Short mmCIF file of C-alpha atoms in Angstrom, two decimals:
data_model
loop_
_atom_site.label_atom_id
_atom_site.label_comp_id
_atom_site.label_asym_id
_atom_site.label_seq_id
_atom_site.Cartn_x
_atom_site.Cartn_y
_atom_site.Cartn_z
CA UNK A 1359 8.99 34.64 -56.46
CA UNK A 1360 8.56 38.12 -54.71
CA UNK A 1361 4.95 36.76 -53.48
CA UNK A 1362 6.68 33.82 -52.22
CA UNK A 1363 8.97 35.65 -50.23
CA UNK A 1364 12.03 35.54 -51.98
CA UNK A 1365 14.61 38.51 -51.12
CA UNK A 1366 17.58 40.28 -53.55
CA UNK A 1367 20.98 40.44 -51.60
CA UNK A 1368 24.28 42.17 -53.10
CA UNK A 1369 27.25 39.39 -51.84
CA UNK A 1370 30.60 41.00 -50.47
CA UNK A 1371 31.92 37.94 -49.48
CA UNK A 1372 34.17 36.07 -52.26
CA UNK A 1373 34.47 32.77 -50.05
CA UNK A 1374 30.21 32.66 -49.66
CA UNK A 1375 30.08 32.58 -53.13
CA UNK A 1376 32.70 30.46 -54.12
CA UNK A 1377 31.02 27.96 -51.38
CA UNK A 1378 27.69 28.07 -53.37
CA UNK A 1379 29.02 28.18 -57.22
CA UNK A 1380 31.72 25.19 -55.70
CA UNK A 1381 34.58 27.32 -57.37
CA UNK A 1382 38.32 27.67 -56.07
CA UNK A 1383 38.50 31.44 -54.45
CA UNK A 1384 42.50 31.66 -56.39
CA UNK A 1385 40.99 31.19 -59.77
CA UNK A 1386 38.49 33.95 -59.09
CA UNK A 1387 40.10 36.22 -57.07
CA UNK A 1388 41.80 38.10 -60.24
CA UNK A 1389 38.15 39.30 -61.69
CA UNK A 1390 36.64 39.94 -58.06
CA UNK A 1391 37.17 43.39 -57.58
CA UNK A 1392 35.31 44.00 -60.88
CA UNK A 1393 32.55 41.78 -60.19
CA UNK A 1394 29.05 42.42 -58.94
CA UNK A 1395 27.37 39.10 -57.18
CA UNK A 1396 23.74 39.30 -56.41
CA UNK A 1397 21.83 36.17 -54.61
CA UNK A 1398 18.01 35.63 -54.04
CA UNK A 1399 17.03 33.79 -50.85
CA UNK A 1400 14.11 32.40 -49.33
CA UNK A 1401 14.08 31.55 -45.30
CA UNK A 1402 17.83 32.44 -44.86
CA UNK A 1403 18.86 29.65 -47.87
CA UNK A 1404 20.79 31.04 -50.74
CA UNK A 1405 18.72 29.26 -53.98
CA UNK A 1406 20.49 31.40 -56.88
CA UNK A 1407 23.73 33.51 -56.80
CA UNK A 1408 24.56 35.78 -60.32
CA UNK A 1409 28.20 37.45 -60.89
CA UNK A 1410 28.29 39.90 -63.34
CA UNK A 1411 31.00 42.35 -64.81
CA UNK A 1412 29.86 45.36 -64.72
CA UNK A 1413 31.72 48.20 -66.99
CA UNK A 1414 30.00 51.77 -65.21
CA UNK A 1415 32.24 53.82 -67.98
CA UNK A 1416 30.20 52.22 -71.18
CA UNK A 1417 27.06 51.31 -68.69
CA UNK A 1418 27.16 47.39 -69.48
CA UNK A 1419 26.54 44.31 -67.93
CA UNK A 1420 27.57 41.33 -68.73
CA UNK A 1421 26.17 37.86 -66.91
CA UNK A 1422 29.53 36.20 -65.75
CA UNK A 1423 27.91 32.98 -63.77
CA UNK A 1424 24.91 32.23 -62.65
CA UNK A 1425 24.61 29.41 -59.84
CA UNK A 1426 21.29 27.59 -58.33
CA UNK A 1427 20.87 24.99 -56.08
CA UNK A 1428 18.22 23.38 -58.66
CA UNK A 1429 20.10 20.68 -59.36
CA UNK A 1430 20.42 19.25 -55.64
CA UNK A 1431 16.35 20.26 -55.05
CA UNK A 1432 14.78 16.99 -53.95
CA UNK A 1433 11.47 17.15 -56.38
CA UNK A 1434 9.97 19.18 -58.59
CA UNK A 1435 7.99 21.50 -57.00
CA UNK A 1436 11.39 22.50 -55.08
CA UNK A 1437 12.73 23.00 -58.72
CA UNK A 1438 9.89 24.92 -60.02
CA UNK A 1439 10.67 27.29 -56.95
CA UNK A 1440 14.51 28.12 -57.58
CA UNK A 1441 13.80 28.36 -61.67
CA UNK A 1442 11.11 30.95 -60.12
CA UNK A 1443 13.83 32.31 -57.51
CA UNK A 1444 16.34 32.35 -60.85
CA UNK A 1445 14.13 34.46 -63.42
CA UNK A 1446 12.96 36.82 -60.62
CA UNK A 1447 17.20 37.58 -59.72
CA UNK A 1448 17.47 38.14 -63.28
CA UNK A 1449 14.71 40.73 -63.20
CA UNK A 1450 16.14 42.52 -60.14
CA UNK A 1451 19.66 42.34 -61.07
CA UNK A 1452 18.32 44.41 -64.69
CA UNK A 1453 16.77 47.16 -61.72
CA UNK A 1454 19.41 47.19 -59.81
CA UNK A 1455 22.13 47.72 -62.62
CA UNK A 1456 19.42 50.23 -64.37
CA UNK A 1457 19.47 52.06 -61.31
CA UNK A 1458 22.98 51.95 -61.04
CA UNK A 1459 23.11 53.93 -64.59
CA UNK A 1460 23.69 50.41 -66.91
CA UNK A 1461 22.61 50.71 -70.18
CA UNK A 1462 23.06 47.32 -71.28
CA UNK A 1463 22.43 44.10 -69.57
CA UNK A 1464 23.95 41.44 -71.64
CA UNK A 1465 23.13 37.35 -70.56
CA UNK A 1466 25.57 36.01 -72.87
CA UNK A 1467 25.44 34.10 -75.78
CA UNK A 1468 22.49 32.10 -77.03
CA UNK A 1469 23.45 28.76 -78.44
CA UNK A 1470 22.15 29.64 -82.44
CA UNK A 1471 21.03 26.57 -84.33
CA UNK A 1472 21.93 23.87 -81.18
CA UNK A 1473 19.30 21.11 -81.54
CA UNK A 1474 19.82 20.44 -77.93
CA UNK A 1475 17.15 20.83 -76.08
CA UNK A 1476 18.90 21.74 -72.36
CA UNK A 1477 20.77 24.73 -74.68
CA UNK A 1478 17.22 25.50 -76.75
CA UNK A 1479 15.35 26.14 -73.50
CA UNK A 1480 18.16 28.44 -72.48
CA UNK A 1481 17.62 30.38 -75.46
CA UNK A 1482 14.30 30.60 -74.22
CA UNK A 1483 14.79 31.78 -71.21
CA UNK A 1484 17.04 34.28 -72.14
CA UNK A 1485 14.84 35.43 -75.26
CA UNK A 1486 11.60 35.58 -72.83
CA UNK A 1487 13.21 38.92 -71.22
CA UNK A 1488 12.74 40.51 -74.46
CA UNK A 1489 15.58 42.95 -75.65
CA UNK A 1490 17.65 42.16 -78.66
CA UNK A 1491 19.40 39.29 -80.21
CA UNK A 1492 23.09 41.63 -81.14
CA UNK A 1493 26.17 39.64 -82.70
CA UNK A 1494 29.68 40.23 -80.72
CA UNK A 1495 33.19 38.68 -81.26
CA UNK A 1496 34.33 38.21 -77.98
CA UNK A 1497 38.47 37.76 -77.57
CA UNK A 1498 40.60 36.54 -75.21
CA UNK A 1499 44.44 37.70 -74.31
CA UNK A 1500 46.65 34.52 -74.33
CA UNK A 1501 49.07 36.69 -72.95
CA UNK A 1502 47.23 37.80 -70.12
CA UNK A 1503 46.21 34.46 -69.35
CA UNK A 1504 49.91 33.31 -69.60
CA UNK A 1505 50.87 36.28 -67.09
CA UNK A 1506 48.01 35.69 -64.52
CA UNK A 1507 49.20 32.24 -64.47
CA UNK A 1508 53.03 33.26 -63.45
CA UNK A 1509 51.36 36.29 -61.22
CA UNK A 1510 49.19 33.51 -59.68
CA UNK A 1511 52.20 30.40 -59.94
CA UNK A 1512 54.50 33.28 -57.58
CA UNK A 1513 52.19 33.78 -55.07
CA UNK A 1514 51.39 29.77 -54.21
CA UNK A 1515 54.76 29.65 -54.00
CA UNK A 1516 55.96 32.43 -51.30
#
């Protein structure tokens, strides 16, 4: 991807990515002051955006989307490109946080045992970086979902 000319931009912008990733800005605008988006892009067109959460204190990173325009590429060769655009942003975002002092660049889970074959080349993917395979519980707060809710309910309202 770098020999095809493919550049790594931070994103500052929550409504750019939100356009790209086609997510509402109010249901992301809780977690964006803690989030790090990175985008490659070739010829001024955004093919891959990345948002991670990115805790400096313990120095890890944690993959929170990632977003390509693969799926509206018009052939193959044009999908070939952005899965080439996609590993290559995964490979600077691990610089990038590394240089940043991250210790730990974490891509999520890997779907152990699926026999489907879109979730088994995932695993791939995410195994052909190397590193290793580490079992985590991961929880989340119903009541901080319940309060962000209200929090978010108030201010649609005024």
């Amino acid at each position: 991807a770098a020999r095809e000319n493919v550049l790594f931009r931070l994103v500052s912008d929550i409504d750019e990515y939100c356009e790209f990733a086609r997510l509402d800005a109010n249901n992301l605008l809780p977690y964006w002051p803690f989030l790090t988006v990175t985008k490659a892009i070739a010829c001024d067109d955004t093919l891959v955006m990345h948002s991670h959460l990115y805790d400096k204190e313990i120095g890890r990173v944690a993959l929170y989307h990632s977003i390509s325009s693969y799926h509206d590429a018009a052939d193959s060769l044009e999908r070939n490109f952005i899965g080439r655009a996609n590993r290559w942003l995964h490979y600077q975002d691990m610089l990038y946080f590394k240089s940043q002092g991250a210790l730990i660049y974490d891509f999520g889970g890997i779907a152990k045992g699926s026999e489907n074959q879109k979730m088994k080349h995932i695993n791939e993917f995410k195994q052909g970086f190397g590193g290793d395979l580490v079992e985590e519980s991961n929880y989340v707060s119903y009541p901080i979902i319940w309060w962000n809710r209200i929090v978010r309910n108030q201010s649609v309202s005024t």
